[in-house]
């Protein structure tokens, strides 16, 4: 108890100090992000420049014009593309020229492509309620077999359980088109998982964001599709919207973990997905950063 009390006090002191540090205290705002760990094997296989970029990116220590001015290395903090103040966040999320050129959309679609590929591998149990077995139990110290079959697992464990005609569609051109019931509305979710036989629709909305306020972005997306969800339910569909947040700095929101679990994507498949999605966002952000002063857009 004494050790725990001392540890909690030291942790509280450390947090109070970190909150006052703009760069080193960034981690205090990562409440809903899944902790990202790098193994020695990961570090050995990373290029030195990528490790450097990752560390400086996370703590906002990249040589943006605003940081160079703060460090006394430059006098002009403006962005050469839009003449705004060039911070790391500005380069990766807020530059109007980069937005109009589709740089952020390109990053979003790269992550969306990977997320859709992972979701397309999900499979549910077709008849989860029909599982039955002869059960052996011990009652009052007497071992016996129950007479007849006893039904077990009578409820759906995953969102995809109960049918086998699920179709995954996205708003990316090379994928399956959204069902008509979605396309006739004014909103267009990033991913729609739908079953015609059971009239179920799961809408997945991907958010690639810089800031760590993932819970705010999650609530915003839920509110955006609230009316559509209600309308689908009135039309006889079982509808659900599930926003997923991926940080542009290589962190994944807990909502992604929850989505994969509810789609029965488990084990190594889930682990690989939770590594692939933030890696794709981070690599794309690296590309955007490397061309922060270039007006012409050239994606390799």
XYZ file of C-alpha atoms in Angstrom:
300
model
C 0.000 0.000 0.000
C 2.838 2.394 0.808
C 4.601 1.617 -2.479
C 1.369 2.144 -4.419
C 0.759 5.443 -2.671
C 4.267 6.694 -3.491
C 3.962 5.515 -7.097
C 0.607 7.282 -7.544
C 1.975 10.485 -6.058
C 5.015 10.435 -8.354
C 2.788 9.739 -11.364
C 0.524 12.662 -10.445
C 3.548 14.965 -10.138
C 4.896 13.791 -13.493
C 1.541 14.387 -15.212
C 1.224 17.892 -13.741
C 4.659 18.767 -15.070
C 4.009 17.219 -18.482
C 0.759 19.157 -18.959
C 2.766 22.393 -18.819
C 5.136 21.241 -21.592
C 3.717 21.830 -25.114
C 5.941 19.272 -26.856
C 6.992 16.687 -24.273
C 3.528 16.679 -22.698
C 1.674 15.706 -25.873
C 1.000 12.232 -24.466
C -1.326 13.614 -21.785
C -4.004 14.106 -24.494
C -3.899 10.549 -25.817
C -6.641 9.149 -23.589
C -8.530 7.229 -26.286
C -5.532 6.134 -28.355
C -4.184 2.609 -28.051
C -0.647 2.569 -26.703
C 1.853 2.020 -29.479
C 4.921 -0.037 -28.649
C 7.988 -0.639 -30.778
C 9.876 -3.875 -30.274
C 13.617 -4.157 -30.804
C 12.820 -6.128 -33.944
C 10.712 -3.213 -35.247
C 13.515 -0.748 -34.563
C 16.131 -2.962 -36.241
C 14.057 -3.096 -39.423
C 13.298 0.651 -39.491
C 15.384 3.050 -41.507
C 17.152 5.590 -39.234
C 15.364 8.495 -40.922
C 11.989 6.898 -40.234
C 12.774 6.440 -36.539
C 13.888 10.062 -36.358
C 10.756 11.244 -38.149
C 8.474 9.149 -35.923
C 9.914 10.457 -32.646
C 10.063 14.103 -33.715
C 6.640 13.893 -35.358
C 4.931 12.562 -32.243
C 6.351 15.349 -30.047
C 6.018 18.146 -32.647
C 9.767 18.630 -32.991
C 9.963 18.523 -36.789
C 11.656 21.528 -38.449
C 8.527 23.379 -39.484
C 8.985 27.081 -40.165
C 7.214 27.920 -36.902
C 9.614 25.676 -34.946
C 12.627 27.062 -36.809
C 11.575 30.573 -35.806
C 11.132 29.441 -32.203
C 14.604 27.882 -32.256
C 16.161 31.048 -33.706
C 17.031 29.388 -37.039
C 14.662 31.376 -39.241
C 12.707 34.627 -39.252
C 9.659 33.803 -41.384
C 7.173 31.220 -40.010
C 4.766 31.318 -42.971
C 3.859 28.397 -45.209
C 5.200 28.834 -48.784
C 2.027 27.260 -50.175
C -0.791 29.216 -48.497
C 1.065 31.873 -46.451
C -0.401 30.585 -43.198
C 1.727 29.850 -40.117
C 3.561 26.637 -40.931
C 3.345 24.331 -37.917
C 3.499 20.543 -38.068
C -0.276 20.390 -37.718
C -0.665 22.962 -40.496
C 1.481 20.931 -42.902
C -0.267 17.640 -42.214
C -3.901 18.703 -41.809
C -4.659 22.410 -42.222
C -2.918 23.774 -45.333
C -5.593 24.969 -47.766
C -3.418 24.401 -50.830
C -2.533 20.867 -49.749
C -6.233 20.232 -49.109
C -7.276 21.524 -52.519
C -4.617 19.373 -54.177
C -6.028 16.269 -52.479
C -2.997 15.401 -50.358
C -5.073 14.711 -47.251
C -7.702 12.847 -49.284
C -4.941 10.681 -50.737
C -3.760 9.766 -47.224
C -7.326 9.113 -46.066
C -8.028 6.829 -49.035
C -4.822 4.851 -48.495
C -5.873 4.074 -44.926
C -9.450 3.435 -46.070
C -8.220 0.930 -48.658
C -6.396 -1.047 -45.969
C -9.344 -0.887 -43.558
C -11.769 -2.108 -46.220
C -9.421 -4.966 -47.121
C -9.287 -6.062 -43.481
C -13.075 -5.830 -43.055
C -13.660 -7.835 -46.243
C -11.965 -10.832 -44.603
C -14.409 -10.857 -41.664
C -16.724 -13.836 -41.338
C -19.582 -14.455 -38.936
C -21.274 -17.627 -37.762
C -24.186 -18.414 -40.056
C -26.210 -20.322 -37.418
C -24.952 -19.170 -34.003
C -28.207 -20.145 -32.253
C -28.348 -23.751 -33.474
C -25.283 -24.970 -31.591
C -26.268 -27.827 -29.275
C -24.435 -30.481 -27.340
C -24.839 -33.235 -24.747
C -23.442 -31.725 -21.563
C -21.637 -33.597 -18.772
C -21.967 -31.947 -15.354
C -21.452 -32.610 -11.676
C -24.392 -31.853 -9.370
C -24.117 -32.383 -5.644
C -21.027 -34.523 -6.112
C -22.821 -36.860 -8.538
C -21.513 -37.019 -12.122
C -24.126 -37.490 -14.812
C -25.014 -36.830 -18.428
C -28.006 -34.642 -19.163
C -30.721 -36.307 -21.192
C -31.122 -34.902 -24.683
C -29.338 -31.987 -26.296
C -28.824 -28.663 -24.533
C -28.621 -25.526 -26.703
C -25.644 -23.301 -25.997
C -24.434 -19.944 -27.380
C -27.954 -18.895 -28.320
C -27.094 -15.238 -28.917
C -25.101 -13.460 -31.603
C -21.535 -12.832 -30.556
C -20.470 -10.746 -33.563
C -22.248 -8.221 -35.750
C -21.893 -10.493 -38.788
C -23.387 -13.594 -37.190
C -26.609 -14.988 -38.627
C -26.105 -14.789 -42.412
C -23.489 -15.310 -45.098
C -24.412 -12.724 -47.754
C -22.527 -9.751 -46.332
C -21.174 -7.352 -48.966
C -18.511 -4.727 -48.239
C -18.717 -1.535 -50.281
C -16.729 1.708 -50.082
C -16.753 5.137 -51.667
C -13.509 4.242 -53.477
C -14.120 3.706 -57.185
C -12.530 0.253 -57.535
C -14.720 -1.273 -54.808
C -18.334 -2.447 -54.811
C -20.867 0.406 -54.969
C -22.988 1.232 -51.949
C -26.529 -0.227 -51.917
C -29.304 1.890 -53.404
C -30.808 2.637 -50.006
C -27.564 4.484 -49.116
C -26.829 6.068 -52.512
C -30.199 7.787 -52.657
C -29.357 9.766 -49.492
C -27.232 12.908 -49.230
C -24.629 11.164 -47.041
C -21.999 8.715 -48.241
C -20.299 6.621 -45.517
C -16.756 5.465 -46.235
C -17.597 1.772 -45.810
C -20.970 0.012 -45.805
C -21.349 -3.623 -44.769
C -24.814 -4.810 -45.770
C -26.846 -8.005 -45.872
C -29.866 -8.198 -48.188
C -31.334 -11.296 -46.573
C -31.492 -9.858 -43.047
C -31.697 -6.153 -44.007
C -28.760 -5.195 -41.845
C -26.484 -2.233 -42.577
C -23.268 -1.347 -40.755
C -21.788 2.023 -41.707
C -18.093 2.566 -40.943
C -16.756 6.119 -41.102
C -12.968 6.566 -41.112
C -11.385 9.659 -39.580
C -7.675 10.385 -40.083
C -6.871 13.269 -37.777
C -3.858 15.077 -36.365
C -5.123 16.063 -32.961
C -5.524 13.602 -30.170
C -9.158 14.605 -29.450
C -10.396 11.346 -30.893
C -13.469 11.204 -28.666
C -14.679 14.534 -30.077
C -14.245 13.355 -33.668
C -16.049 10.110 -32.799
C -19.034 11.963 -31.336
C -19.167 14.313 -34.344
C -19.367 11.425 -36.825
C -22.023 9.644 -34.775
C -24.112 12.810 -34.775
C -23.589 13.293 -38.518
C -25.165 9.920 -39.341
C -27.790 9.930 -36.597
C -30.665 11.016 -38.862
C -29.663 8.531 -41.562
C -29.578 5.709 -39.007
C -33.050 6.639 -37.764
C -34.413 6.774 -41.312
C -32.970 3.361 -42.172
C -34.575 1.886 -39.057
C -37.939 3.370 -40.082
C -37.508 1.697 -43.466
C -37.104 -1.675 -41.775
C -33.323 -1.955 -41.663
C -31.175 -2.811 -38.663
C -28.675 0.050 -38.990
C -25.577 0.955 -37.041
C -22.835 3.565 -37.526
C -19.300 2.914 -36.249
C -16.736 5.742 -36.578
C -13.067 4.707 -36.546
C -10.252 7.118 -35.670
C -6.688 6.701 -36.958
C -4.110 9.307 -35.958
C -2.021 10.855 -38.710
C 0.891 10.532 -36.300
C 0.706 6.747 -36.246
C -1.721 6.094 -33.405
C -4.951 4.138 -33.605
C -8.098 4.923 -31.641
C -9.706 2.378 -29.361
C -12.734 2.476 -31.692
C -10.726 0.541 -34.293
C -10.055 -2.205 -31.762
C -13.759 -2.311 -30.895
C -14.818 -2.476 -34.549
C -12.518 -5.400 -35.360
C -13.679 -7.274 -32.256
C -17.356 -6.814 -33.116
C -16.659 -8.060 -36.642
C -15.053 -11.201 -35.155
C -11.593 -10.256 -36.451
C -9.365 -11.665 -33.734
C -5.926 -13.021 -32.984
C -3.031 -12.377 -35.361
C -5.368 -10.894 -37.957
C -6.442 -8.169 -35.533
C -2.870 -7.551 -34.356
C -1.635 -7.125 -37.924
C -4.528 -4.806 -38.775
C -3.920 -2.585 -35.744
C -0.303 -2.283 -36.873
C -1.017 -1.823 -40.589
C -3.566 0.993 -40.284
C -1.427 3.467 -38.270
C 1.681 2.539 -40.270
C -0.138 3.466 -43.486
C -1.243 6.796 -42.001
C 2.254 7.511 -40.712
C 3.943 6.683 -44.040
C 1.471 8.888 -45.896
C 2.079 11.733 -43.449
C 5.825 11.298 -44.009
C 5.259 11.781 -47.744
C 3.105 14.883 -47.168
C 5.737 16.331 -44.821
C 8.585 15.737 -47.287
C 6.738 17.867 -49.870
C 5.596 20.601 -47.536
C 7.389 23.316 -49.549
C 6.535 21.972 -53.031
C 3.595 23.456 -54.868
C 3.444 20.733 -57.502
C 1.931 17.424 -56.467
C 3.828 14.287 -57.460
C 2.786 11.053 -55.738
C 5.061 8.106 -56.429
